[in-house]
XYZ file of C-alpha atoms in Angstrom:
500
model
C 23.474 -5.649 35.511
C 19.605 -4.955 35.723
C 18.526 -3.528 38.759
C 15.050 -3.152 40.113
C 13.097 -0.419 39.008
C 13.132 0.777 42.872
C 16.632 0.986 42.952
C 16.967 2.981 39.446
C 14.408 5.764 40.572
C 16.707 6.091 43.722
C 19.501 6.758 41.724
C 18.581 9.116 39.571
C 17.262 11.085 42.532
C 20.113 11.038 44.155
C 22.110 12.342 40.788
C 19.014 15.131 40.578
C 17.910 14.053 37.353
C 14.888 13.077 38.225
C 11.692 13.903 40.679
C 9.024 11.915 41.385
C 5.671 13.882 41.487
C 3.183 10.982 41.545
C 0.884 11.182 44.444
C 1.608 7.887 46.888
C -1.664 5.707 46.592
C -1.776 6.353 50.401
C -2.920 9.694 49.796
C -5.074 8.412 47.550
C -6.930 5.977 49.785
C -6.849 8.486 52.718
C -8.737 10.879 51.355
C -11.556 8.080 50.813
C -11.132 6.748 54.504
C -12.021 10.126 55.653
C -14.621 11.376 53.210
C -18.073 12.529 55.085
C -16.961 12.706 58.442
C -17.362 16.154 60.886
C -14.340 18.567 60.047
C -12.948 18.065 63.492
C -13.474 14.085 63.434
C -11.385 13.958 60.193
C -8.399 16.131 61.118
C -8.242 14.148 64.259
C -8.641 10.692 62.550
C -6.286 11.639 59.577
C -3.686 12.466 62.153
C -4.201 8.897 64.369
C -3.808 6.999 60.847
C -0.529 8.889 60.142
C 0.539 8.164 63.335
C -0.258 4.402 62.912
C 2.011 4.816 59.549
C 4.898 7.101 60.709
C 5.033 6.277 64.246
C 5.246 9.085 67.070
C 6.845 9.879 70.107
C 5.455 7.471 71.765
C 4.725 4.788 69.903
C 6.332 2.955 66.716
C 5.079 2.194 63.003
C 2.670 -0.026 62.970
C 2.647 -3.195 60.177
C 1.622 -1.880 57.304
C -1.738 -4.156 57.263
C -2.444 -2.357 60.588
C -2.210 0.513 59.004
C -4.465 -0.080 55.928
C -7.139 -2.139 58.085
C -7.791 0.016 61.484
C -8.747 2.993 59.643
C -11.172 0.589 57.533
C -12.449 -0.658 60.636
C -13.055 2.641 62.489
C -15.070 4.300 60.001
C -18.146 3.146 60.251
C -18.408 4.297 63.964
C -17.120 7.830 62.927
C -19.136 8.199 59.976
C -22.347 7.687 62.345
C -20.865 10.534 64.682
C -20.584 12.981 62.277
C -24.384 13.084 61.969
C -24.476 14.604 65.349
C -21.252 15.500 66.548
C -18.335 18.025 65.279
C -15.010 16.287 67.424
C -14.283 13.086 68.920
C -14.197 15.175 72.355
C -18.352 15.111 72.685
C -18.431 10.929 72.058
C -19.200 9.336 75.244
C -18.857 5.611 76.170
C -22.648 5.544 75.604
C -22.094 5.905 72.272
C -19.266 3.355 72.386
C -21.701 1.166 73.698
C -24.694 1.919 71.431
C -22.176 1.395 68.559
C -20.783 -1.777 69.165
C -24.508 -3.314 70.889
C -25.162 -4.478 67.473
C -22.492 -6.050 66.648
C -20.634 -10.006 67.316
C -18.297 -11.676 66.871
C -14.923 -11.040 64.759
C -16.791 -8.012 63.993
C -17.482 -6.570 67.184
C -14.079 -7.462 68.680
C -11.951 -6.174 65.435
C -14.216 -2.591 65.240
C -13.881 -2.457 69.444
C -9.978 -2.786 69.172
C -9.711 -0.228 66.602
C -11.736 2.047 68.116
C -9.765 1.590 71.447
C -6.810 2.581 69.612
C -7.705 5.810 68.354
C -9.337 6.843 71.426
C -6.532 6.144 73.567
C -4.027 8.410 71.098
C -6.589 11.210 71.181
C -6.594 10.872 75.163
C -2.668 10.726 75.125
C -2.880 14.194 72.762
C -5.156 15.496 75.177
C -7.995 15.567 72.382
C -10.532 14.501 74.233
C -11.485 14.809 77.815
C -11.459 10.935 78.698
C -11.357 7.815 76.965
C -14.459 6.652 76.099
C -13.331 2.723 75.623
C -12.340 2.002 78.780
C -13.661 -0.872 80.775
C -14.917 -2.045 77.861
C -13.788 -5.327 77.326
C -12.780 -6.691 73.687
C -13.296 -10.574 74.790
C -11.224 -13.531 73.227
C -12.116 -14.935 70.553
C -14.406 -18.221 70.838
C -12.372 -21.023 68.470
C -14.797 -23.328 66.877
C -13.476 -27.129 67.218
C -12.548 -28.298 63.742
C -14.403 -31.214 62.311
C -12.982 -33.159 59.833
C -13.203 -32.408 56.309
C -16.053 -34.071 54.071
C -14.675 -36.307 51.052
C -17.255 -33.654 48.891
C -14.829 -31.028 50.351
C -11.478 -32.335 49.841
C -12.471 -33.461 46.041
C -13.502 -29.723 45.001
C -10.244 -28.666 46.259
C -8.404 -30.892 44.635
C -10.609 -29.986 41.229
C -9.829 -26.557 41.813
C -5.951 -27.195 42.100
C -4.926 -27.189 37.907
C -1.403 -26.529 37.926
C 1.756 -28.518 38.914
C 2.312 -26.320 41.568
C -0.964 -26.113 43.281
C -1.493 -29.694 43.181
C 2.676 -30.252 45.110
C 1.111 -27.569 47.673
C -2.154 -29.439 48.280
C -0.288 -32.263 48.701
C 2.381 -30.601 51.479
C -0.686 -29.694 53.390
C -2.882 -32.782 53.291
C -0.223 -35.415 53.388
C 2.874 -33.485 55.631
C 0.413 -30.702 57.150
C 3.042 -27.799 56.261
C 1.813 -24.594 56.730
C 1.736 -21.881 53.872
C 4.718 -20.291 55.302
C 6.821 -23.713 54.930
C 6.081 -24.303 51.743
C 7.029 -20.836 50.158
C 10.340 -20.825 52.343
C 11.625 -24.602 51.145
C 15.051 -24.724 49.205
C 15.594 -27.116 46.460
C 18.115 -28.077 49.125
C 15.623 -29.659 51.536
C 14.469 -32.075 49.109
C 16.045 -35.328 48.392
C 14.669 -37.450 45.929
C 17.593 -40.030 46.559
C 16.034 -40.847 49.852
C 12.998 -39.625 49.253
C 12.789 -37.001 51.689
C 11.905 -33.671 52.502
C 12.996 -31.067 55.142
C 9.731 -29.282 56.942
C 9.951 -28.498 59.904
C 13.275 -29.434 60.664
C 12.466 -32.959 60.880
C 13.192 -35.062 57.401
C 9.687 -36.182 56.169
C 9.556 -39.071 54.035
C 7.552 -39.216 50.928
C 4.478 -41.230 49.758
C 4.106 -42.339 46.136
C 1.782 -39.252 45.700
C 3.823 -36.691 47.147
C 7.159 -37.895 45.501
C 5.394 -38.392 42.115
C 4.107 -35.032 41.969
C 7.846 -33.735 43.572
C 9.071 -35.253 40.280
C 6.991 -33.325 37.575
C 7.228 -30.137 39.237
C 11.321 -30.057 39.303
C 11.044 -31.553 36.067
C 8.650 -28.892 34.868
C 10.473 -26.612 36.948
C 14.025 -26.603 35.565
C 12.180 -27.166 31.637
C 10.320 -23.850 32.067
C 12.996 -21.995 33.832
C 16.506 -23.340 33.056
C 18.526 -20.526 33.645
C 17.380 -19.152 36.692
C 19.278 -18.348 40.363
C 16.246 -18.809 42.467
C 16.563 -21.213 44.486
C 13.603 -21.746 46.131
C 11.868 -24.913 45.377
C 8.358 -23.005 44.494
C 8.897 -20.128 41.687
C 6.622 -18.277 39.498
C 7.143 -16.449 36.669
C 7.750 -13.329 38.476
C 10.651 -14.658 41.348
C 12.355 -16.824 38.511
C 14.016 -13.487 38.212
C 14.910 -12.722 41.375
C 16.055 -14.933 44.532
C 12.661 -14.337 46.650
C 10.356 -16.661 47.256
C 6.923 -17.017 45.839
C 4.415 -15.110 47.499
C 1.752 -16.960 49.998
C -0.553 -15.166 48.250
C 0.085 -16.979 45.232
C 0.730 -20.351 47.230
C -2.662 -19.998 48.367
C -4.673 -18.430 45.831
C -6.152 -22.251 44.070
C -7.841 -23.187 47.468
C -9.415 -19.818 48.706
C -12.987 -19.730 48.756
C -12.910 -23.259 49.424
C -14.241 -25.340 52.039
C -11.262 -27.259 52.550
C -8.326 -24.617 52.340
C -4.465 -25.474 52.717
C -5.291 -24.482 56.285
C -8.009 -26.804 57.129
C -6.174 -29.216 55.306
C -3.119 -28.929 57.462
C -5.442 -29.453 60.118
C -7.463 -32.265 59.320
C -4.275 -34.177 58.254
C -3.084 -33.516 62.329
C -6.833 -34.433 63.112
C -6.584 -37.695 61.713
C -3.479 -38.766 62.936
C -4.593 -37.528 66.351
C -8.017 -39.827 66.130
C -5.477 -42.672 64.512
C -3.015 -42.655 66.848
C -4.808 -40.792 70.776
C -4.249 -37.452 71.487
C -0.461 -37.869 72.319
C 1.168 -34.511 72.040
C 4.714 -35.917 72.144
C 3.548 -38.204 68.975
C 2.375 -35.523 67.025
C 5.397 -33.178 67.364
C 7.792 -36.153 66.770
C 5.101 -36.433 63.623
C 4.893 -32.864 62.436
C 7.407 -31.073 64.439
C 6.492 -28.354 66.646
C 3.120 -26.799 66.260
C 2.051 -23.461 67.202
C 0.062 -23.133 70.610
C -3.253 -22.114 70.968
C -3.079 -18.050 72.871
C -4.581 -18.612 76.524
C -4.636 -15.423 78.391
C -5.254 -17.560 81.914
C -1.968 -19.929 81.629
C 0.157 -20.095 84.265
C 3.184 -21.738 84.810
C 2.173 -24.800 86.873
C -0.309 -25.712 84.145
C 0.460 -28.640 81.302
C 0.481 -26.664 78.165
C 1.361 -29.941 76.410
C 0.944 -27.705 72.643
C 3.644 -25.132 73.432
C 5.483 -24.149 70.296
C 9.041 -24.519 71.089
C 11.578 -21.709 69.991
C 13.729 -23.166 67.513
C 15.943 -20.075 67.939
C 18.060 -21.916 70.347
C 19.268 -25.425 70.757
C 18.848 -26.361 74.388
C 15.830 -28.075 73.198
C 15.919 -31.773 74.446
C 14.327 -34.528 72.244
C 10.740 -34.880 71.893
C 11.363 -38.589 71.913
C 12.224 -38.959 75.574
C 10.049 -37.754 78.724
C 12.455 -35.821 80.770
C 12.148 -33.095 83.794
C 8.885 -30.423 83.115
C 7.214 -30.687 79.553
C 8.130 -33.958 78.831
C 11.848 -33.335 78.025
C 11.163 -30.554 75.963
C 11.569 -27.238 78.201
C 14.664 -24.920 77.359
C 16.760 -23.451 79.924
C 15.934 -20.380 81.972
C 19.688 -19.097 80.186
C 17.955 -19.621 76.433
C 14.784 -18.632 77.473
C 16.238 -15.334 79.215
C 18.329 -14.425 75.977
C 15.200 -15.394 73.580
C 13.182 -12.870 75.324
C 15.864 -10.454 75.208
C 16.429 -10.862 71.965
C 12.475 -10.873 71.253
C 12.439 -7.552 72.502
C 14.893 -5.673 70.601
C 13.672 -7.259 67.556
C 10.028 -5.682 68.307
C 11.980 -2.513 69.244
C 12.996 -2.233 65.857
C 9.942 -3.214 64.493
C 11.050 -6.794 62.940
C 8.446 -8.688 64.948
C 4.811 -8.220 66.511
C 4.187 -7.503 69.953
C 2.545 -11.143 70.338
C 5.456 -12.274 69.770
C 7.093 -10.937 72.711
C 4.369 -12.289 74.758
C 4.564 -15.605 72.925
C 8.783 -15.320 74.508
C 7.686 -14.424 78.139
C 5.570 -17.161 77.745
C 8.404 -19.748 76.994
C 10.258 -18.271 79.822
C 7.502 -18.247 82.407
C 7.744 -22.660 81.146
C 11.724 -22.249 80.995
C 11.368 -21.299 84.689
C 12.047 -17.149 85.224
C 8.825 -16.127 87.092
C 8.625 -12.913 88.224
C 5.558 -10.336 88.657
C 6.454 -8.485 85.827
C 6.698 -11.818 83.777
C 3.453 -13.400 84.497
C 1.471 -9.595 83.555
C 3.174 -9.525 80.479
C 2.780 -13.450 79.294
C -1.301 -13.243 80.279
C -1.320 -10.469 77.458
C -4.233 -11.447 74.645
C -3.067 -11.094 71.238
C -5.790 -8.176 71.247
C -4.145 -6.665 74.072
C -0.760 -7.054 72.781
C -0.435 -4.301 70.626
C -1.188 -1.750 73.203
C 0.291 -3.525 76.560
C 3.392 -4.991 75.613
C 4.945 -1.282 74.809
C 4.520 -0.738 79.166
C 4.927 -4.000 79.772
C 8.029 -5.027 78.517
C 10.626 -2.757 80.323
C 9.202 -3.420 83.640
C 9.353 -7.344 82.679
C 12.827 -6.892 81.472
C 14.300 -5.064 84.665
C 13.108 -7.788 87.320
C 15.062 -10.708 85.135
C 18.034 -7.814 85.259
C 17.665 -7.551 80.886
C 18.010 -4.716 79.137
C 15.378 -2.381 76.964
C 17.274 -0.523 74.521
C 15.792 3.174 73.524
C 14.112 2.831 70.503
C 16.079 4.133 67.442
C 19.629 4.244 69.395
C 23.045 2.557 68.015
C 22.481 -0.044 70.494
C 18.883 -0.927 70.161
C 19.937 -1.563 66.639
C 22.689 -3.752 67.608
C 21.200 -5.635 69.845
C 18.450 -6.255 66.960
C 21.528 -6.932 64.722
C 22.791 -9.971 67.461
C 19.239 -11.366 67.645
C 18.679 -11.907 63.666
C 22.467 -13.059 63.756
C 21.458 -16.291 66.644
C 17.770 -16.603 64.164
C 20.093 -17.256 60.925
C 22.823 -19.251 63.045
C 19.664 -21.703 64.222
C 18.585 -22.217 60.303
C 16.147 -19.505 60.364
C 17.292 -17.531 58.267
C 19.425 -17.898 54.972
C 22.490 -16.432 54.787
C 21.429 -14.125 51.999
C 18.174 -13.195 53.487
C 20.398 -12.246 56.864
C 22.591 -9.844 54.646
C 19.571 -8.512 53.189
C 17.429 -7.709 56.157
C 20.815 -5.728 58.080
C 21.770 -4.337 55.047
C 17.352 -3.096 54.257
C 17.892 -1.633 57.870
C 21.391 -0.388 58.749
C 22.576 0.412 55.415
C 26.175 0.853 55.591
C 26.094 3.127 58.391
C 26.096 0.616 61.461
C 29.918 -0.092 62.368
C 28.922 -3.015 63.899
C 26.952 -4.516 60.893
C 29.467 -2.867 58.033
C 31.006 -5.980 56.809
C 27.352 -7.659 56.253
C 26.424 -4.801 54.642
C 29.247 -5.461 52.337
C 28.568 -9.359 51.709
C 24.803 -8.142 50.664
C 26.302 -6.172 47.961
C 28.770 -9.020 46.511
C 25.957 -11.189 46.390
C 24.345 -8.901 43.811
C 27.652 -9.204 42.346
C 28.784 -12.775 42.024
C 28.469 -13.609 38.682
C 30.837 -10.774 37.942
C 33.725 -11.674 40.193
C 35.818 -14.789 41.078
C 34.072 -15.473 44.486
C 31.125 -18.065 45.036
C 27.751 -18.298 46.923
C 29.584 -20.863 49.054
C 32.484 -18.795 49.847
C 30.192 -15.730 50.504
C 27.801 -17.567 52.717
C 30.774 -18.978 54.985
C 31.882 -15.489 55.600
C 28.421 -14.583 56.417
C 28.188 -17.358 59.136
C 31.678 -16.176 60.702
C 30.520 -12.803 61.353
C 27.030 -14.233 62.609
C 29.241 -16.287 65.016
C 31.169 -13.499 65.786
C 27.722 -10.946 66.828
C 25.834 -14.093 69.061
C 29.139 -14.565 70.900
C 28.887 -11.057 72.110
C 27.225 -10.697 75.834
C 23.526 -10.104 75.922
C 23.025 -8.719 79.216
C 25.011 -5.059 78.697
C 26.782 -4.217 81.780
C 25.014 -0.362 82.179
C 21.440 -0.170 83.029
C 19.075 1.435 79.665
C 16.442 3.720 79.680
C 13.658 3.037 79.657
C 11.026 3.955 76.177
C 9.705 7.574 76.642
C-alpha cells in the first residue's frame, strides 16, 4: 500500500532511522520578515509572529494565512521605526497616526489591524508601557455595488477558459451561480444526467443544454483519462486522481484570475440578473440559488428585516422558503437549534476548526432565532475586523447568560464537545462520512475514548481494498456513531471555566 510521503518520514522517525535536519521554510521566511529592523523591535516582533503560529497562554494558533500575512503587513510600519527607535516601548500613537495618515482603503484597514494585534500582545507581555492603537478605529469596509458584467468581459473569460474543466466551472458560476467552494466539494453523486440535474446547494438544479453538454464531455473525458481512480469527486486533477481529496480552489480558480469577470463576479452577476428579471424578492432568489451568505452589518439588531440572512444548514428546523410564515418569512430556526448551533460554534472555534466570525455569524442567527440577551447583542455587533480579537472575551460571557457552556481550551471535554458538533455538521450533509473520520481522527488520534471507534473507521478506509468490507458498509457505521455523539446533551450539567 503506498502511503504519503508525510506519513513515511513519520515512521521512520518513530523507528529512529531517520532525522530530519532540513530547516522548516518558516525559518526561512522569518528571518526575511525581520531583516533591518532595531534589535529590540525584532526580538519583540519575532516573538508576536511565533505566538500567532504556536499560540500562547492566552490566546490560540492563528490560521496559518494569518500567520504568513500579519507579519507581511506589519513590516513596513516597523521597518520605518527602526530608523529612530530601538523597542516598540518608545512608539507612541503619534506615530500610529503618522503611519497610517497616508494610507486608504484595504490598505489602511489591513496594516491598522495588524498593527493592533501586535501592540496589544506586547501590552499583555508588559512590553510596552501602553498601547499605542487604541481608540483608533479600523472602519468597515465600504462595498462597492456590483454592476453587471460587460459582454467584452464575459467573452475574455470565456477565451481564457481552455480546458474541459474550466469551461464546466465557468459554466456552474454563470449559469447556477455556485461558489468556488461548491464546485470543488460536488460528488459524482450529486449529478444526474438521467434527470438532468445537479445538487448545489442542497436544492436540485436543473440543467440547460450548455451546462449538461459540457457535464457530458467532462465525465466522459473524465473517466477516459482516469479510469481507475477512487476519487470521487466530480472535479479531479492529475494530482487528487490519486487520492480521495478534492481539487484545490486554487486550481478551480486559476483560468479566470486576473480577469475582469472572475467566477466570483460571475456568480454575482448571474444573481444580479435574475434579481433585475424577476424584483428584488429575497424569498425568490433563495428558492433560486439556495441560501446566500449575508452581507456583515455591525449595527443589526434583532427587530430589523435582514431579508439576506444565510441560514445554518447545520440543523433542520429550517421551514420552507416557499411559504411566508412567523418572523423572516418562514425561514427563522428555533431558539433550541439556534442555542445548540452557537454552542456548538463555539467549541468548534475552541479547537480551532472555525474562525471567530463565525461565531459571531451563530450569535447572529440566534439574536433572529429569538435568545437576546446583553451578552448576545455585544458579541453579534462584532465586525469581522474585530472578531479576531473580541470574540475570545466575548464568548464566555455570551455563553453564561443563555446558561451554555465554554469548555477550557485543550481539555477532554472541549474536545468532545468539538467531536459532537462536527458529528450534527456531517449528520446535516456537511460533511462526508470519510472526511468526518478524517478530521477526528487528524485531531484526536486514537487517544480520545469518546472518538476511538471513528478513529478506527478512518483507518479501514485506507484499508478497503484489502479486506471484505465496503465503503457502504463503512460509511453506515460512521453515521451510527455520529447519531450516537449528537444524541448526547449539549448543555453539560456542571458549570466550565471560563478561558484563562
Amino acid at each position: 500500500m503506498d502511503l504519503p510521503i508525510g506519513h513515511v518520514v513519520t515512521i521512520l522517525e518513530e523507528m529512529g532511522i531517520f532525522e530530519d535536519d532540513t530547516e522548516p521554510c518558516f525559518e526561512r521566511w522569518l528571518v526575511t520578515r525581520l531583516e533591518g529592523l532595531a534589535p529590540g523591535i525584532r526580538a519583540e516582533s519575532e516573538r508576536w509572529t511565533r505566538v500567532l503560529r504556536d499560540g500562547g497562554s492566552r490566546s490560540l494558533p492563528r490560521r496559518k494565512g494569518t500567520v504568513w500575512l500579519s507579519p507581511n503587513q506589519v513590516r513596513p510600519a516597523p521597518l520605518e521605526w527602526s530608523k529612530c527607535y530601538d523597542h516598540l516601548r518608545e512608539v507612541t500613537r503619534d506615530d500610529i497616526l503618522a503611519h497610517v495618515k497616508m494610507l486608504h482603503g484595504h490598505r489602511r484597514r489591513d496594516q491598522l489591524v495588524a498593527l493592533r494585534s501586535l501592540s496589544t500582545w506586547a501590552d499583555r507581555q508588559g512590553l510596552i508601557f501602553r498601547e499605542p492603537t487604541s481608540r483608533i478605529k479600523v472602519g468597515q469596509n465600504a462595498y462597492a455595488v456590483r454592476q453587471p458584467l460587460l459582454p467584452e468581459q464575459v467573452k475574455r473569460s470565456v477565451a481564457a477558459a481552455t480546458t474541459l474543466a474550466a469551461r464546466l466551472v465557468l459554466a456552474l458560476a454563470a449559469v447556477h451561480a455556485a461558489w468556488v467552494a461548491q464546485v470543488a466539494a460536488r460528488m459524482l453523486d450529486d449529478v444526474d444526467l438521467g434527470s438532468h440535474r445537479l445538487i448545489l446547494a442542497g436544492r436540485a438544479r436543473p440543467f440547460n443544454v450548455l451546462t449538461l453538454d459540457l457535464m457530458v464531455e467532462w465525465l466522459d473525458y473524465r473517466r477516459r483519462q482516469w479510469p481507475s481512480t477512487a476519487n470521487l469527486h466530480l472535479l479531479i486533477n492529475n494530482q487528487t486522481a490519486n487520492t480521495t481529496s478534492w481539487a484545490g480552489k486554487h486550481w478551480i480558480s486559476a483560468p479566470t484570475r486576473g480577469q475582469d469577470a472572475t467566477l466570483e463576479r460571475l456568480r454575482v452577476d448571474r444573481q444580479l440578473e435574475e434579481a433585475l428579471t424577476h424584483g428584488p424578492d429575497p424569498l425568490h432568489l433563495a428558492e433560486v440559488f439556495g441560501p446566500t451568505r449575508r452581507p456583515r452589518c455591525a449595527t443589526w439588531t434583532p427587530q430589523e428585516p435582514c431579508w439576506n440572512r444565510s441560514l445554518n444548514s447545520t440543523f433542520h428546523e429550517i421551514c420552507s422558503t416557499g411559504t411566508h410564515g412567523e418572523g423572516n418569512h418562514g425561514r427563522v430556526t428555533s431558539t433550541e437549534a439556534a442555542a445548540i448551533a452557537l454552542q456548538d460554534h463555539a467549541a468548534l472555534w475552541s479547537m480551532g476548526e472555525i474562525r471567530a466570525s463565525d461565531v459571531v455569524n451563530a450569535a447572529c442567527d440566534a439574536l433572529v432565532a429569538g435568545l437576546d440577551t446583553p451578552g448576545l447583542r455585544i458579541l453579534a455587533a462584532c465586525t469581522r475586523a474585530e472578531s479576531d480579537y473580541d470574540v475570545h472575551d466575548l464568548l464566555p460571557a455570551a455563553l453564561d447568560e443563555l446558561s451554555l457552556a465554554f469548555y477550557p481550551v485543550g481539555g477532554e471535554a472541549s474536545q468532545e464537545a468539538a467531536a459532537r458538533a462536527l458529528a450534527r455538521r456531517m449528520l446535516a450533509g456537511e460533511l462526508t462520512p470519510r472526511e468526518f473520520t478524517f478530521r477526528i481522527h487528524q485531531r484526536h488520534g486514537h487517544e480520545l475514548p469518546l472518538t476511538g471507534r471513528l478513529a478506527e473507521l478512518d483507518d479501514e478506509y485506507d484499508i478497503l481494498e484489502y479486506g471484505d468490507r465496503t465503503v457502504d458498509q463503512v460509511d453506515a457505521e460512521v453515521t451510527a456513531e455520529a447519531r450516537r455523539l449528537a444524541a448526547h446533551p449539549t448543555v453539560p450539567a456542571e458549570p466550565t471555566d471560563s478561558p484563562r
